[in-house]
Amino acid sequence: MATLSQWIEGARPRTLPAAISPILVGTAAAYQTGNVVWGYALLALVVALALQVGVNFANDYSDGIRGTDETRVGPVRLVGQRLAEPSSVKFAAFACFFFAALCGLALIALSGLWIMIPIGVLAILAAWYYTGGSRPYGYMGLGEVFVFVFFGLVATLGTMATMTPLTNAAWWGAIAVGAVTSAILVANNLRDIPTDRVTGKHTLAVRMGDRGTRAFYLALIAVTFVMTGLAVATTPWVLLAALSVPLLVRPVRAIVGGAHGRDLIPALAGTGIFELAWALLFSVGLALGRHLA
């Protein structure tokens, strides 16, 4: 039986910046307009966190029963390392999805944004079928699309839309968040190219190859800063996000320097820390743009 600490590690808490960042940016964009609803923001955060943990458990289960995780490096794999029964991990995933759905329905009912019901359903289905089902799209190189759309556009814009109409700042922020969150997945899949290739998991990294994947990572990071530059048109205070650049030194050095296997773990963790710092500073910039305009 897995211990509590192993269950916590299996939930992959280092991935949580991917859930927190879009809510920060969406809330800050609403705050900039003077129409923020803090209760809605809190509900959106709970939904995002529950979905992220649910995705992590779902991936652990699906990859584990396929044998994909047996030689994987990195965080604890509950099923792959035979620390927990597959049925227990599957139950944990669906429990998280159910909780996210309940909180999401509460947010939708309070805000009246009923269009989010089918979008929410699609988000949960996408979370499961990333590595689940008979034809998981994560095994076909489409994982980055899921991350960009749901953890970038949907999470950021959906958060703001529950409070007030969307602004250009929200769009730029959503694209930036989607890009850097995708970069985290790219770094993860770069590390796993050797084992994924052997087990038939044809991620985008496997398809692009080592060199192409490293270039793609850098391109996604560049998109984040291009979007930051575009957001300057709404308030120059978003340039505060540039203070997060030093946090990129270690992960970019690992990517550019040709690190492999466990040596790429700092790139994963570092990109997640950078994302959270960037989102926080960008959000502070949006907030200051309201008060210091």
JSON list of N, CA and C in Angstrom, two decimals, residues 1 22 37 45 47 49 56 59 95 98 100 102 110 132 138 141 145 160 169 174 182 187 221 234 240 259 264:
[
{"chain": "A", "resi": 1, "resn": "MET", "atom": "N", "xyz": [0.83, -1.20, 0.00]},
{"chain": "A", "resi": 1, "resn": "MET", "atom": "CA", "xyz": [0.00, 0.00, 0.00]},
{"chain": "A", "resi": 1, "resn": "MET", "atom": "C", "xyz": [0.87, 1.25, 0.00]},
{"chain": "A", "resi": 22, "resn": "PRO", "atom": "N", "xyz": [-3.10, 30.31, -14.61]},
{"chain": "A", "resi": 22, "resn": "PRO", "atom": "CA", "xyz": [-4.17, 30.90, -15.41]},
{"chain": "A", "resi": 22, "resn": "PRO", "atom": "C", "xyz": [-5.25, 31.58, -14.57]},
{"chain": "A", "resi": 37, "resn": "VAL", "atom": "N", "xyz": [-14.71, 39.33, -8.88]},
{"chain": "A", "resi": 37, "resn": "VAL", "atom": "CA", "xyz": [-15.55, 38.70, -7.86]},
{"chain": "A", "resi": 37, "resn": "VAL", "atom": "C", "xyz": [-14.67, 37.64, -7.20]},
{"chain": "A", "resi": 45, "resn": "LEU", "atom": "N", "xyz": [-10.17, 28.55, -8.94]},
{"chain": "A", "resi": 45, "resn": "LEU", "atom": "CA", "xyz": [-8.90, 27.98, -8.51]},
{"chain": "A", "resi": 45, "resn": "LEU", "atom": "C", "xyz": [-9.08, 26.54, -8.02]},
{"chain": "A", "resi": 47, "resn": "VAL", "atom": "N", "xyz": [-11.42, 24.46, -8.95]},
{"chain": "A", "resi": 47, "resn": "VAL", "atom": "CA", "xyz": [-11.69, 23.65, -10.14]},
{"chain": "A", "resi": 47, "resn": "VAL", "atom": "C", "xyz": [-10.39, 23.31, -10.86]},
{"chain": "A", "resi": 49, "resn": "LEU", "atom": "N", "xyz": [-7.27, 23.28, -9.73]},
{"chain": "A", "resi": 49, "resn": "LEU", "atom": "CA", "xyz": [-6.40, 22.40, -8.95]},
{"chain": "A", "resi": 49, "resn": "LEU", "atom": "C", "xyz": [-6.91, 20.97, -8.97]},
{"chain": "A", "resi": 56, "resn": "ASN", "atom": "N", "xyz": [-3.23, 14.18, -13.34]},
{"chain": "A", "resi": 56, "resn": "ASN", "atom": "CA", "xyz": [-2.01, 13.48, -12.91]},
{"chain": "A", "resi": 56, "resn": "ASN", "atom": "C", "xyz": [-2.28, 12.05, -12.49]},
{"chain": "A", "resi": 59, "resn": "ASN", "atom": "N", "xyz": [-3.22, 10.00, -15.64]},
{"chain": "A", "resi": 59, "resn": "ASN", "atom": "CA", "xyz": [-2.03, 9.63, -16.41]},
{"chain": "A", "resi": 59, "resn": "ASN", "atom": "C", "xyz": [-1.26, 8.52, -15.73]},
{"chain": "A", "resi": 95, "resn": "ALA", "atom": "N", "xyz": [-12.53, 10.82, -8.65]},
{"chain": "A", "resi": 95, "resn": "ALA", "atom": "CA", "xyz": [-12.99, 11.60, -7.51]},
{"chain": "A", "resi": 95, "resn": "ALA", "atom": "C", "xyz": [-12.60, 13.07, -7.70]},
{"chain": "A", "resi": 98, "resn": "PHE", "atom": "N", "xyz": [-14.87, 14.54, -10.36]},
{"chain": "A", "resi": 98, "resn": "PHE", "atom": "CA", "xyz": [-16.21, 14.75, -9.84]},
{"chain": "A", "resi": 98, "resn": "PHE", "atom": "C", "xyz": [-16.25, 16.02, -8.98]},
{"chain": "A", "resi": 100, "resn": "ALA", "atom": "N", "xyz": [-14.18, 18.56, -9.17]},
{"chain": "A", "resi": 100, "resn": "ALA", "atom": "CA", "xyz": [-14.01, 19.69, -10.07]},
{"chain": "A", "resi": 100, "resn": "ALA", "atom": "C", "xyz": [-15.32, 20.04, -10.76]},
{"chain": "A", "resi": 102, "resn": "LEU", "atom": "N", "xyz": [-18.41, 19.46, -9.63]},
{"chain": "A", "resi": 102, "resn": "LEU", "atom": "CA", "xyz": [-19.32, 20.07, -8.66]},
{"chain": "A", "resi": 102, "resn": "LEU", "atom": "C", "xyz": [-19.00, 21.55, -8.44]},
{"chain": "A", "resi": 110, "resn": "LEU", "atom": "N", "xyz": [-23.65, 30.42, -10.26]},
{"chain": "A", "resi": 110, "resn": "LEU", "atom": "CA", "xyz": [-23.54, 31.74, -9.64]},
{"chain": "A", "resi": 110, "resn": "LEU", "atom": "C", "xyz": [-23.29, 32.84, -10.67]},
{"chain": "A", "resi": 132, "resn": "GLY", "atom": "N", "xyz": [-5.82, 7.95, -21.51]},
{"chain": "A", "resi": 132, "resn": "GLY", "atom": "CA", "xyz": [-6.79, 6.89, -21.28]},
{"chain": "A", "resi": 132, "resn": "GLY", "atom": "C", "xyz": [-7.51, 6.47, -22.55]},
{"chain": "A", "resi": 138, "resn": "GLY", "atom": "N", "xyz": [-2.70, 11.71, -26.31]},
{"chain": "A", "resi": 138, "resn": "GLY", "atom": "CA", "xyz": [-1.36, 12.04, -25.85]},
{"chain": "A", "resi": 138, "resn": "GLY", "atom": "C", "xyz": [-0.31, 11.15, -26.49]},
{"chain": "A", "resi": 141, "resn": "GLY", "atom": "N", "xyz": [0.82, 12.61, -30.09]},
{"chain": "A", "resi": 141, "resn": "GLY", "atom": "CA", "xyz": [1.50, 13.89, -30.22]},
{"chain": "A", "resi": 141, "resn": "GLY", "atom": "C", "xyz": [0.61, 15.12, -30.08]},
{"chain": "A", "resi": 145, "resn": "VAL", "atom": "N", "xyz": [-1.49, 20.40, -27.43]},
{"chain": "A", "resi": 145, "resn": "VAL", "atom": "CA", "xyz": [-2.71, 21.10, -27.84]},
{"chain": "A", "resi": 145, "resn": "VAL", "atom": "C", "xyz": [-3.70, 21.15, -26.68]},
{"chain": "A", "resi": 160, "resn": "MET", "atom": "N", "xyz": [-12.00, 34.84, -16.16]},
{"chain": "A", "resi": 160, "resn": "MET", "atom": "CA", "xyz": [-12.42, 36.23, -16.32]},
{"chain": "A", "resi": 160, "resn": "MET", "atom": "C", "xyz": [-13.87, 36.34, -16.79]},
{"chain": "A", "resi": 169, "resn": "ALA", "atom": "N", "xyz": [-6.00, 42.19, -22.71]},
{"chain": "A", "resi": 169, "resn": "ALA", "atom": "CA", "xyz": [-5.00, 41.76, -21.74]},
{"chain": "A", "resi": 169, "resn": "ALA", "atom": "C", "xyz": [-5.21, 40.30, -21.35]},
{"chain": "A", "resi": 174, "resn": "ALA", "atom": "N", "xyz": [-3.63, 34.74, -21.57]},
{"chain": "A", "resi": 174, "resn": "ALA", "atom": "CA", "xyz": [-4.04, 33.34, -21.77]},
{"chain": "A", "resi": 174, "resn": "ALA", "atom": "C", "xyz": [-3.11, 32.62, -22.73]},
{"chain": "A", "resi": 182, "resn": "SER", "atom": "N", "xyz": [2.64, 24.56, -21.88]},
{"chain": "A", "resi": 182, "resn": "SER", "atom": "CA", "xyz": [3.02, 23.58, -22.90]},
{"chain": "A", "resi": 182, "resn": "SER", "atom": "C", "xyz": [4.51, 23.30, -22.86]},
{"chain": "A", "resi": 187, "resn": "ALA", "atom": "N", "xyz": [9.23, 19.76, -21.96]},
{"chain": "A", "resi": 187, "resn": "ALA", "atom": "CA", "xyz": [10.43, 19.36, -21.20]},
{"chain": "A", "resi": 187, "resn": "ALA", "atom": "C", "xyz": [10.26, 17.96, -20.62]},
{"chain": "A", "resi": 221, "resn": "ILE", "atom": "N", "xyz": [8.70, 29.42, -24.87]},
{"chain": "A", "resi": 221, "resn": "ILE", "atom": "CA", "xyz": [9.09, 30.42, -23.88]},
{"chain": "A", "resi": 221, "resn": "ILE", "atom": "C", "xyz": [9.11, 31.81, -24.53]},
{"chain": "A", "resi": 234, "resn": "THR", "atom": "N", "xyz": [-1.93, 47.58, -22.95]},
{"chain": "A", "resi": 234, "resn": "THR", "atom": "CA", "xyz": [-3.00, 47.76, -21.96]},
{"chain": "A", "resi": 234, "resn": "THR", "atom": "C", "xyz": [-2.47, 48.45, -20.71]},
{"chain": "A", "resi": 240, "resn": "LEU", "atom": "N", "xyz": [6.69, 44.16, -15.44]},
{"chain": "A", "resi": 240, "resn": "LEU", "atom": "CA", "xyz": [7.19, 43.56, -14.20]},
{"chain": "A", "resi": 240, "resn": "LEU", "atom": "C", "xyz": [7.46, 42.08, -14.38]},
{"chain": "A", "resi": 259, "resn": "ALA", "atom": "N", "xyz": [21.05, 18.35, -21.80]},
{"chain": "A", "resi": 259, "resn": "ALA", "atom": "CA", "xyz": [20.82, 17.44, -20.68]},
{"chain": "A", "resi": 259, "resn": "ALA", "atom": "C", "xyz": [19.83, 16.35, -21.07]},
{"chain": "A", "resi": 264, "resn": "LEU", "atom": "N", "xyz": [17.31, 16.45, -16.75]},
{"chain": "A", "resi": 264, "resn": "LEU", "atom": "CA", "xyz": [16.29, 17.36, -17.26]},
{"chain": "A", "resi": 264, "resn": "LEU", "atom": "C", "xyz": [15.23, 17.69, -16.20]}
]
